[in-house]
Amino acid sequence: MRLNIPTLYTIEALKKESRDVKRFIFHAEEIAQESQPGQFVMVWNPGVDEIPISIASASPDGMLELAIADVGECSHSLHQKQVGEVVGVRGPCGTGFSIRGERICMVAGGYGAAPLRFAASRARESGKRVVVLEGAKRSTELLYKGDYLKLGCDLQVATEDGSEGYKGLVTELLEELLASGERFEQVLSCGPELMMVRVCELTKRAQIPTQVSVERIIKCGCGACGSCDLGGYQVCRDGPVFNAEALERTEFGRWTRAKSGKRIPVIPHVTSRGAFELVSTPPVPFTPAHEPILQSTVCGIDFPNPLANAAGFGVSGKLLYRYAVAGAGALVTKSLGLSEREGYPNPTFLEIAPRSYVNAMGLPNPGIRNYKVELEDATYAAVPLVLSIFGNTVEECREVAKIARDYPVAMLEFDASCPHSEFTAVENDPRLLSSIIKAIREEVHPKPIAVKISPNIGAPVGLALVAQRAGAAALTAINTVLARPTETTLDIPLLGNPTGYGGKSGKDLTAGGKRIVFDLYEELNIPIIGVGGIFSVQDLIDYAKNGACLFQVGSALVSEGFELFSRLKKELQSYLKAHGYTNIGELVGEAHKR
Ligand SMILES: Cc1cc2nc3c(=O)[nH]c(=O)nc-3n(C[C@H](O)[C@H](O)[C@H](O)COP(=O)(O)OP(=O)(O)OC[C@H]3O[C@@H](n4cnc5c(N)ncnc54)[C@H](O)[C@@H]3O)c2cc1C
Ligand SMILES: Cc1cc2nc3c(=O)[nH]c(=O)nc-3n(C[C@H](O)[C@H](O)[C@H](O)COP(=O)(O)O)c2cc1C
Ligand code: FES
């Protein structure tokens, strides 16, 4: 199985398609052979950034074509590349179009013509009739016209300035076509978001099944970080292609997210008339299953089961809510700081060995003040919420805690250990850590605070004792382990963090995490939350016997999916029953009783 990591490919050909769009052609056999229309790849310009680009064509002989618009730093740098130069590509990512019916209409705007070109070619290969409606501001911006005609599609164009075809919007063309009695069994669309919203309105009225390809900020590209969130869906994994109905109860067409995760209007210059416009459609209230054998009370909080997601696996309240529905008994937020942070450039999350990952997200977060709306969405699931926070001075942490004081959370988790950001200092300075915990405690008391540490410092147990003395109510172990993976051909770091450093997670942490929990249990008298490389029920059992009473799952959500929560719960219950335990609490620390 291929790892989710960029492979270097030589640019075989380049072709200017319009003033701003260039076609890039590679020989990338493994990617091309797996690709489906609507999927995308991550294109890495080493040392600059890595961006998501839809697949415009993928042939059985391994040729892969992308159409890239010059819109910002990375795309501009790619436009400077010449034939013979290399770029990194990983993928294919996401879920593509499922082409159905004999008569299909495709509505394209801008570089949306690229993925639809691939869809049209597959549809034509299987003999379907394809009507393509393509829109642009002016004639020179219409893409892939020749390709569509060569494929035998019925192409109709609309330009806003009337320089070619229908004068006006492509959605007006669709409206006219539907009003004239044209019937389609399916509509596929890709282009500007508001164009697709209108397409969905028209096709809903005409009762035509519709799929649209959506854009959000893509960082990991594989369902880890949550930056691509759309109403709790992960655009990089659940999408980018969605059925129109799936988007009806989301913010599609109203608001999107900045690289920090902050909610922003879809059209930036349309100023929002208040925060109320950036709200979600509320999810259905969810109550977790009653499973007495898994219930526990830790730090005075009742947990329906001991599983939670690890911090950083999602920003949005709706994604956290989804974890609860999938079986998590508690929800942990992304770490929140005082100010909004974009995080580092991509690549930010890569797979370095099977189920072993490295990330350098750089603590992207919308800022604590902007986070209340996410918590409100998450509270539709009746499980305890844990707010993860960070900061590198006492004053900053106090301020974060002051704002968080009235948020609807049961517990706080202080991330003292993000190993690849400037905040490493906290974990390296026990006196600072102690002062920070005391300050947070003063602000949020009686809410308990867990402190999260990593193995990157010499003596994690000593640090944990410092945290306990300062008033930590629980200890979370472990955070990621420092690493600096390189691309060996170019001999440069793979991660976008300017230092090249990141933190390892997943399989590489399983053994070390369990050992640290064992050592902590020997010395501490506060509860321990185990995290690091939990993939199986055996990992839960080992962590519990070593001393953890709650368990956070992170990287395994990428490789195993959200179903992992219910599978782990089921298998844990079976184990406990089979071995005569009446409650999970009886397993905790058992390894120390021998
Ligand atoms: C699934 C998907 C498929 C895409 N397919 C294509 C394609 O086929 N051709 C094409 O030209 N563009 C495509 N894009 C958009 C493309 O990824 C962005 O234009 C690109 O990331 C901009 O990066 P930049 O550094 O050049 O610009 P920046 O200076 O970073 O920003 C320019 C604009 O691009 C947006 N943007 C920046 N980073 C991302 C990101 N990681 N994900 C989404 N939007 C971003 C910003 O919000 C801003 O509006 C696609 C995006 C997604 C999500
Ligand atoms: C993409 C990603 C983002 C993360 N973000 C945070 C974070 O914001 N705060 C934090 O305390 N830990 C963060 N972590 C660390 C995890 O919470 C967890 O401690 C680590 O990944 C080990 O668990 P795992 O092996 O199950 O992934 C992040 C890890 C990853 C992979
Ligand atoms: S980009 Fe989709 S979850 Fe990270």
XYZ file of C-alpha atoms and ligand atoms in Angstrom:
682
model
C 0.000 0.000 0.000
C 1.316 3.463 -0.893
C 2.016 5.906 1.923
C 0.213 9.230 2.043
C 3.327 11.259 1.281
C 4.371 13.329 -1.778
C 6.212 11.569 -4.580
C 8.313 13.694 -6.930
C 7.157 13.766 -10.557
C 8.698 15.516 -13.555
C 6.532 17.986 -15.451
C 6.207 16.402 -18.899
C 4.275 19.211 -20.575
C 2.774 22.606 -19.833
C 0.077 24.404 -21.772
C -1.408 27.831 -21.164
C -5.167 27.369 -21.160
C -6.147 30.983 -20.401
C -4.518 34.118 -18.994
C -4.477 32.648 -15.458
C -4.745 28.879 -15.941
C -2.036 26.445 -17.034
C -2.317 22.732 -17.714
C 0.352 20.581 -16.048
C 0.964 17.083 -17.390
C 2.868 14.394 -15.477
C 3.568 10.729 -15.944
C 2.294 9.504 -12.573
C 1.192 5.963 -13.202
C 0.139 4.885 -9.696
C -1.915 8.024 -9.090
C -3.462 8.126 -12.571
C -4.559 4.499 -12.448
C -6.387 4.971 -9.136
C -7.991 8.326 -9.951
C -11.717 8.901 -10.348
C -13.377 12.063 -11.697
C -13.964 14.574 -8.888
C -10.983 13.419 -6.830
C -8.048 15.734 -6.214
C -4.321 15.537 -5.570
C -2.101 17.565 -3.244
C 0.562 19.374 -5.285
C 3.729 20.239 -3.367
C 6.149 22.885 -4.507
C 9.018 22.006 -2.164
C 9.883 24.813 0.187
C 6.727 26.798 -0.688
C 3.414 25.033 0.083
C 1.188 22.155 -0.945
C -2.244 22.834 -2.474
C -5.278 20.763 -3.490
C -5.911 20.522 -7.245
C -8.648 18.514 -8.980
C -7.709 15.854 -11.484
C -8.528 17.071 -15.012
C -7.569 13.850 -16.716
C -6.022 10.503 -15.807
C -5.351 7.927 -18.479
C -4.622 4.195 -18.180
C -1.109 4.827 -19.574
C -0.351 6.919 -16.459
C -0.673 10.481 -17.752
C -2.125 12.835 -15.145
C -3.345 16.300 -16.038
C -4.091 19.216 -13.716
C -5.307 22.737 -14.492
C -3.870 25.267 -12.043
C -5.055 28.871 -11.730
C -2.502 31.469 -10.641
C -4.276 32.961 -7.619
C -1.743 33.207 -4.785
C 1.678 32.290 -3.502
C 1.900 28.569 -4.202
C -0.076 28.503 -7.447
C 2.013 31.439 -8.694
C 5.244 29.617 -7.824
C 3.991 26.554 -9.713
C 3.290 28.736 -12.747
C 7.026 29.616 -12.831
C 7.974 25.919 -13.268
C 9.301 24.675 -16.604
C 9.011 21.313 -18.361
C 11.562 18.929 -16.812
C 11.302 20.398 -13.301
C 9.813 18.332 -10.472
C 6.918 18.826 -8.054
C 5.551 16.538 -5.342
C 2.137 14.964 -5.802
C 0.149 12.794 -3.381
C -3.255 11.287 -3.878
C -5.742 10.703 -5.278
C -7.690 12.155 -2.357
C -11.380 12.310 -1.546
C -14.534 10.934 -3.071
C -15.392 11.515 -6.728
C -18.578 11.855 -8.774
C -20.754 8.781 -9.140
C -22.013 9.074 -12.686
C -25.558 7.775 -13.155
C -28.185 7.881 -15.892
C -27.924 8.157 -19.655
C -28.414 11.910 -20.039
C -26.217 14.073 -17.852
C -25.829 17.820 -17.572
C -22.532 19.264 -16.282
C -22.448 22.882 -15.113
C -18.939 24.341 -14.917
C -17.550 27.667 -13.773
C -13.873 28.717 -13.729
C -11.415 25.846 -13.177
C -14.446 23.709 -12.255
C -14.283 22.848 -15.974
C -11.227 20.675 -15.161
C -12.780 17.945 -12.933
C -15.905 17.982 -15.092
C -13.735 17.405 -18.175
C -12.551 14.168 -16.517
C -16.162 13.265 -15.588
C -17.320 14.008 -19.147
C -14.644 11.781 -20.610
C -15.650 8.846 -18.362
C -19.348 9.421 -19.118
C -18.735 9.568 -22.873
C -16.588 6.408 -22.751
C -19.646 4.583 -21.461
C -21.840 6.073 -24.168
C -23.798 8.597 -22.097
C -25.132 11.823 -23.574
C -23.442 14.803 -21.914
C -24.590 18.408 -22.109
C -21.947 20.792 -20.758
C -22.912 24.300 -19.679
C -19.796 26.362 -19.098
C -19.698 29.905 -17.760
C -16.997 32.562 -17.441
C -16.693 36.338 -17.238
C -15.379 36.527 -20.816
C -14.673 34.245 -23.737
C -10.905 34.024 -23.116
C -11.563 32.482 -19.663
C -13.572 29.512 -20.954
C -11.503 26.363 -20.330
C -11.369 22.976 -22.051
C -13.817 23.956 -24.829
C -11.849 21.974 -27.430
C -11.676 18.919 -25.141
C -15.416 18.906 -24.494
C -16.153 19.130 -28.219
C -13.616 16.409 -29.028
C -15.289 14.155 -26.453
C -18.583 14.616 -28.284
C -20.312 16.640 -25.560
C -23.037 19.131 -26.405
C -21.246 22.322 -25.206
C -23.139 25.539 -24.493
C -21.309 28.535 -23.063
C -22.336 31.678 -21.203
C -20.176 34.769 -20.716
C -21.020 37.671 -18.463
C -19.767 40.240 -21.004
C -21.478 38.488 -23.912
C -18.198 37.892 -25.774
C -19.276 34.317 -26.550
C -22.479 32.323 -26.344
C -25.311 33.305 -24.001
C -24.831 36.734 -22.396
C -25.269 36.267 -18.655
C -24.740 33.648 -15.999
C -24.378 29.959 -16.745
C -27.123 29.265 -14.192
C -29.521 31.351 -16.320
C -28.621 29.072 -19.208
C -29.461 26.048 -17.036
C -32.747 27.651 -15.967
C -33.719 28.304 -19.597
C -32.788 24.783 -20.611
C -34.890 23.245 -17.849
C -37.800 25.601 -18.609
C -37.657 24.531 -22.276
C -38.450 20.967 -21.221
C -34.918 19.480 -21.388
C -34.700 16.552 -18.992
C -31.583 15.103 -17.367
C -31.111 12.086 -15.135
C -28.270 13.755 -13.277
C -26.587 17.149 -12.912
C -22.922 17.486 -11.890
C -21.482 20.869 -11.022
C -18.162 22.432 -10.081
C -17.356 26.125 -9.861
C -17.842 29.124 -7.595
C -19.892 28.243 -4.525
C -22.768 30.620 -5.204
C -23.072 29.269 -8.731
C -23.431 25.769 -7.311
C -25.994 26.938 -4.756
C -28.143 28.247 -7.610
C -27.646 25.025 -9.591
C -28.887 23.057 -6.561
C -31.952 25.304 -6.211
C -32.889 24.828 -9.870
C -32.309 21.068 -9.930
C -34.161 20.547 -6.652
C -37.172 22.247 -8.195
C -36.816 20.043 -11.289
C -36.210 16.953 -9.083
C -32.906 16.057 -10.741
C -30.315 14.243 -8.580
C -27.335 16.576 -8.307
C -23.729 16.332 -7.166
C -21.443 19.297 -6.565
C -17.708 19.524 -5.918
C -16.957 21.775 -2.972
C -13.842 23.689 -1.869
C -12.654 24.274 1.658
C -9.158 24.814 3.099
C -7.304 21.535 2.728
C -4.321 20.855 4.976
C -3.822 17.138 5.747
C -6.033 15.987 2.859
C -6.870 12.717 4.629
C -9.311 13.372 7.482
C -6.943 14.215 10.349
C -6.945 17.947 11.016
C -10.505 19.102 10.356
C -9.501 22.287 8.522
C -11.737 21.388 5.555
C -14.881 21.138 7.696
C -18.278 21.730 6.115
C -21.113 21.158 8.553
C -19.161 18.346 10.248
C -18.234 16.689 6.959
C -14.559 16.444 6.059
C -14.390 17.813 2.522
C -11.062 16.044 1.923
C -12.498 12.633 2.776
C -16.320 12.726 2.689
C -16.071 15.015 -0.377
C -15.115 17.084 -2.249
C -18.105 15.723 -4.186
C -21.388 15.764 -2.269
C -24.977 15.009 -3.134
C -26.895 18.284 -3.059
C -29.249 17.042 -0.296
C -26.313 16.335 2.025
C -25.422 20.027 1.955
C -28.897 21.336 2.752
C -28.364 21.347 6.517
C -24.888 22.859 6.291
C -23.441 26.344 5.892
C -22.831 25.699 2.154
C -23.292 28.985 0.283
C -23.300 31.071 3.471
C -19.975 30.753 5.225
C -16.678 28.958 4.989
C -13.546 28.875 7.154
C -10.222 30.721 7.079
C -6.970 28.747 7.416
C -7.294 29.259 11.191
C -10.705 27.578 11.229
C -12.516 30.865 11.910
C -15.904 31.203 10.242
C -15.947 33.751 7.392
C -18.616 34.643 4.809
C -18.341 32.803 1.462
C -18.105 36.146 -0.314
C -15.525 38.110 1.725
C -16.647 41.577 0.603
C -20.229 40.895 1.666
C -19.766 41.985 5.263
C -21.719 39.901 7.694
C -24.336 41.861 9.602
C -23.513 40.098 12.820
C -22.276 36.825 14.195
C -25.761 35.348 13.823
C -25.193 34.997 10.095
C -22.291 32.645 10.715
C -24.269 30.108 12.714
C -24.826 26.432 11.924
C -28.044 24.597 11.335
C -28.463 22.842 14.706
C -27.921 19.084 14.735
C -30.477 16.719 16.267
C -29.865 16.349 20.036
C -27.942 13.141 20.719
C -27.816 11.108 23.930
C -25.180 8.369 24.235
C -26.070 4.749 24.874
C -26.434 3.583 28.500
C -23.485 1.180 28.954
C -22.910 0.746 32.731
C -19.829 -1.443 32.268
C -18.050 1.421 30.468
C -19.279 4.327 32.593
C -16.825 6.120 34.817
C -16.571 9.214 36.959
C -13.263 11.049 36.652
C -12.529 14.422 38.284
C -16.179 14.508 39.346
C -17.383 14.258 35.729
C -19.584 11.384 34.552
C -18.348 9.858 31.311
C -20.768 7.511 29.480
C -17.732 5.592 28.206
C -13.974 6.194 28.527
C -13.240 7.004 24.857
C -12.640 10.473 23.422
C -11.006 11.937 20.359
C -7.510 13.362 20.867
C -7.042 17.154 20.740
C -6.453 18.496 17.251
C -8.577 16.010 15.351
C -11.141 18.562 14.332
C -11.983 22.191 14.954
C -15.703 22.370 14.328
C -18.376 21.657 16.908
C -20.272 19.634 14.335
C -17.334 17.295 13.754
C -17.017 16.801 17.528
C -20.751 16.044 17.597
C -20.148 13.419 14.883
C -17.507 11.747 17.068
C -20.084 11.444 19.860
C -22.629 9.918 17.495
C -19.906 7.508 16.348
C -19.429 6.407 19.979
C -17.013 8.780 21.753
C -17.906 9.295 25.413
C -16.186 12.701 25.607
C -15.100 15.307 23.080
C -11.796 17.186 23.102
C -11.457 20.411 21.131
C -8.561 21.650 19.037
C -6.104 23.568 21.264
C -7.261 27.162 21.478
C -5.034 30.168 22.077
C -5.707 33.805 22.764
C -5.382 34.899 19.135
C -6.331 33.435 15.805
C -3.465 31.451 14.168
C -3.259 30.176 10.590
C -0.735 27.454 11.372
C 2.164 26.445 9.145
C 2.137 26.065 5.375
C 1.506 22.579 3.991
C 2.590 19.811 4.058
C 1.272 19.642 7.588
C 0.423 15.936 8.013
C 2.065 12.964 6.319
C 2.270 9.210 6.689
C 5.914 8.186 7.149
C 5.331 4.441 7.643
C 2.098 2.425 7.665
C -0.182 4.032 10.297
C 2.714 6.221 11.560
C 2.281 9.892 10.931
C 4.069 13.169 11.431
C 2.382 16.550 11.695
C 3.351 20.180 11.938
C -0.022 21.882 11.972
C 1.430 24.841 13.917
C -1.562 25.155 16.256
C -4.007 26.698 13.763
C -7.071 27.848 15.682
C -9.710 30.562 15.414
C -8.815 32.091 18.796
C -10.667 31.437 22.029
C -13.108 34.330 21.540
C -14.320 32.885 18.238
C -14.767 29.378 19.602
C -17.980 29.608 21.606
C -20.082 28.943 18.487
C -18.302 25.633 17.922
C -18.905 24.538 21.515
C -22.570 25.418 21.168
C -22.808 23.030 18.193
C -20.969 20.303 20.086
C -23.328 20.544 23.075
C -26.078 18.939 20.987
C -24.300 15.708 21.966
C -24.860 15.022 25.660
C -21.282 13.989 26.477
C -18.666 15.938 28.471
C -16.714 18.537 26.504
C -13.018 19.094 27.182
C -11.577 22.424 26.061
C -7.925 22.173 25.072
C -5.987 25.434 25.500
C -2.430 26.675 25.057
C -0.319 29.779 25.624
C 3.271 30.547 26.500
C 2.989 33.159 29.223
C 1.057 33.209 32.481
C -0.853 36.339 31.431
C -1.849 34.873 28.087
C -3.052 31.610 29.623
C -4.949 33.488 32.334
C -6.706 35.534 29.659
C -7.652 32.408 27.681
C -8.979 30.778 30.853
C -10.945 33.927 31.780
C -12.727 33.865 28.415
C -13.288 30.091 28.639
C -14.683 30.302 32.185
C -18.297 30.517 31.065
C -18.010 28.214 28.073
C -20.133 25.044 28.215
C -17.239 22.675 28.962
C -16.788 20.155 31.773
C -13.002 20.243 31.867
C -9.958 22.010 30.434
C -6.822 20.369 29.062
C -3.694 22.520 28.987
C -1.422 21.585 26.067
C 2.017 22.123 27.592
C 3.706 20.037 24.976
C 3.120 20.910 21.328
C 6.600 19.847 20.237
C 7.114 21.826 17.069
C 5.949 25.317 17.908
C 7.319 28.133 19.981
C 5.171 26.867 22.857
C 7.593 24.005 23.580
C 9.039 26.325 26.190
C 6.206 25.670 28.652
C 6.981 22.003 29.052
C 10.697 22.756 29.255
C 10.236 25.202 32.120
C 8.635 23.562 35.187
C 8.329 26.868 37.058
C 6.497 28.480 34.176
C 4.236 25.425 33.856
C 3.445 25.577 37.559
C 2.552 29.293 37.412
C 0.392 28.765 34.333
C -1.583 25.931 35.941
C -2.157 28.009 39.079
C -3.357 30.971 37.000
C -5.718 28.878 34.890
C -7.027 27.200 38.026
C -7.758 30.516 39.680
C -9.848 31.529 36.677
C -11.807 28.342 36.021
C -12.174 26.799 39.468
C -14.080 24.490 40.197
C -13.649 23.144 36.658
C -10.821 20.568 36.608
C -7.696 21.025 34.469
C -5.785 18.190 32.838
C -2.195 18.900 31.777
C -0.890 17.264 28.604
C 2.769 16.347 28.366
C 5.052 14.693 25.817
C 8.073 12.398 26.043
C 10.222 15.110 24.419
C 11.574 16.278 27.746
C 14.026 14.292 29.823
C 11.825 13.530 32.815
C 8.088 13.438 32.060
C 7.264 11.994 35.476
C 9.051 14.861 37.244
C 7.132 17.366 35.155
C 3.869 15.555 35.862
C 4.553 15.840 39.587
C 5.100 19.583 39.133
C 1.722 19.782 37.367
C 0.043 17.770 40.135
C 1.491 20.015 42.847
C 0.332 23.119 40.959
C -3.246 21.870 40.986
C -3.682 19.752 37.856
C -6.654 17.465 38.368
C -5.526 14.969 35.720
C -2.550 14.259 33.495
C -2.836 13.531 29.771
C -0.001 11.541 28.170
C 1.326 11.606 25.540
C 1.622 14.328 22.944
C 3.538 13.774 19.695
C 7.266 12.960 19.540
C 9.704 15.284 17.757
C 10.720 14.314 14.230
C 12.094 16.034 11.114
C 11.364 13.888 8.065
C 13.143 14.796 4.836
C 12.591 14.271 1.142
C 15.734 12.330 0.381
C 16.156 13.143 -3.339
C 16.026 16.892 -2.746
C 17.432 16.598 0.789
C 14.937 19.086 2.187
C 12.342 18.823 4.990
C 8.984 17.415 3.988
C 6.974 19.473 6.465
C 6.050 23.099 5.788
C 7.098 24.284 9.269
C 10.089 26.585 8.563
C 12.243 24.501 10.943
C 11.119 21.277 9.253
C 10.154 19.821 12.646
C 6.939 18.068 13.467
C 5.575 15.504 15.873
C 5.133 11.792 15.281
C 1.812 10.149 16.097
C 0.132 6.815 15.519
C 1.842 3.420 15.603
C 5.242 4.858 16.550
C 3.755 6.074 19.856
C 1.882 2.980 20.996
C 4.645 1.322 23.009
C 6.178 4.536 24.411
C 2.800 5.975 25.414
C 1.890 2.873 27.385
C 5.260 2.886 29.154
C 4.985 6.546 30.179
C 1.485 5.957 31.546
C 2.888 3.051 33.588
C 5.622 5.291 35.047
C 3.184 8.119 35.768
C 0.792 5.815 37.621
C 3.588 4.774 39.976
C 4.116 8.367 41.125
C 0.907 10.350 40.658
C -2.285 10.335 42.657
C -4.381 12.118 40.016
C -6.160 10.319 37.138
C -4.241 9.670 33.917
C -5.719 10.093 30.441
C -3.935 7.814 27.975
C -3.272 8.896 24.395
C -0.765 7.835 21.753
C -1.075 5.132 19.139
C -4.367 3.613 20.319
C -5.626 1.441 17.452
C -7.061 -1.710 19.032
C -8.875 -2.994 22.096
C -5.566 -4.522 23.233
C -4.105 -0.991 23.270
C -6.991 0.143 25.511
C -6.484 -2.813 27.833
C -2.734 -2.167 28.094
C -3.206 1.560 28.700
C -5.868 0.824 31.336
C -3.803 -1.815 33.142
C -0.827 0.564 33.096
C -2.939 3.218 34.773
C -5.076 5.244 32.319
C -8.762 5.649 33.134
C -9.780 7.577 30.012
C -8.464 7.107 26.477
C -8.072 9.513 23.574
C -7.904 8.280 19.995
C -6.263 10.417 17.297
C -4.337 9.014 14.354
C -6.343 5.807 14.271
C -9.364 7.872 13.175
C -7.458 8.501 9.934
C -6.642 4.874 9.163
C -9.679 3.157 10.708
C -12.421 5.787 10.330
C -14.882 7.048 12.945
C -16.421 3.558 13.240
C -13.418 2.774 15.403
C -15.188 4.285 18.448
C -18.095 1.839 18.344
C -15.823 -1.096 17.465
C -13.507 -0.356 20.416
C -16.451 0.017 22.779
C -17.973 -3.266 21.675
C -14.699 -5.151 21.940
C -13.890 -3.585 25.314
C -17.283 -4.608 26.702
C -16.778 -8.178 25.449
C -13.315 -8.320 27.035
C -14.531 -6.980 30.374
C -17.479 -9.402 30.497
C -15.377 -12.372 29.414
C -12.833 -11.658 32.165
C -15.346 -11.068 34.940
C -15.047 -7.296 35.332
C -18.208 -5.367 36.122
C -16.779 -1.959 35.244
C -13.808 -0.570 33.306
C -12.551 1.075 36.507
C -11.552 -2.356 37.867
C -8.971 -2.708 35.086
C -7.235 0.592 35.790
C -3.751 0.128 37.230
C -3.979 -3.656 37.348
C -0.433 -4.036 36.021
C 0.835 -2.448 39.243
C -0.896 -4.937 41.520
C 1.302 -7.866 40.527
C -10.857 19.991 -3.545
C -10.242 21.204 -4.205
C -9.953 21.155 -5.561
C -9.358 22.261 -6.172
N -9.079 22.188 -7.508
C -8.439 23.199 -8.113
C -8.070 23.115 -9.496
O -8.323 22.120 -10.175
N -7.407 24.161 -10.037
C -7.094 25.282 -9.295
O -6.482 26.191 -9.837
N -7.455 25.403 -7.999
C -8.109 24.385 -7.382
N -8.452 24.499 -6.052
C -8.159 25.749 -5.320
C -6.696 25.799 -4.957
O -6.402 24.754 -4.058
C -6.367 27.143 -4.290
O -6.559 28.153 -5.248
C -4.931 27.138 -3.834
O -4.818 26.355 -2.679
C -4.449 28.546 -3.568
O -3.150 28.487 -2.991
P -2.152 29.704 -3.185
O -0.994 29.533 -2.286
O -1.816 29.869 -4.627
O -3.027 30.942 -2.773
P -3.211 31.624 -1.349
O -2.356 32.841 -1.393
O -3.013 30.685 -0.237
O -4.761 31.962 -1.380
C -5.485 32.330 -2.530
C -6.933 31.830 -2.385
O -7.013 30.406 -2.378
C -7.670 29.922 -1.188
N -6.911 28.781 -0.647
C -5.659 28.845 -0.145
N -5.239 27.640 0.294
C -6.240 26.788 0.061
C -6.397 25.397 0.324
N -5.436 24.664 0.916
N -7.569 24.830 -0.017
C -8.546 25.561 -0.611
N -8.438 26.879 -0.881
C -7.330 27.495 -0.547
C -7.571 31.070 -0.203
O -8.634 31.048 0.730
C -7.623 32.280 -1.105
O -8.943 32.596 -1.437
C -9.060 23.426 -5.414
C -9.371 23.475 -4.051
C -9.968 22.380 -3.441
C -10.307 22.447 -2.007
C -3.093 16.590 13.101
C -2.821 16.614 14.576
C -3.166 17.739 15.306
C -2.928 17.781 16.676
N -3.277 18.888 17.379
C -3.131 18.903 18.726
C -3.556 20.008 19.489
O -4.069 21.007 18.971
N -3.383 19.952 20.843
C -2.839 18.873 21.477
O -2.745 18.871 22.693
N -2.431 17.801 20.765
C -2.559 17.794 19.424
N -2.160 16.700 18.710
C -1.626 15.528 19.420
C -2.731 14.493 19.664
O -3.755 15.026 20.469
C -2.163 13.216 20.308
O -1.582 13.535 21.541
C -1.121 12.536 19.434
O -1.483 12.590 18.081
C -0.933 11.082 19.845
O -2.113 10.344 19.685
P -2.391 9.411 18.391
O -1.184 8.546 18.221
O -3.628 8.651 18.726
O -2.580 10.335 17.244
C -2.336 16.664 17.327
C -1.956 15.544 16.585
C -2.190 15.508 15.226
C -1.774 14.296 14.450
S -7.856 18.712 5.319
Fe -9.595 17.535 5.658
S -9.346 16.838 7.672
Fe -7.461 17.816 7.235
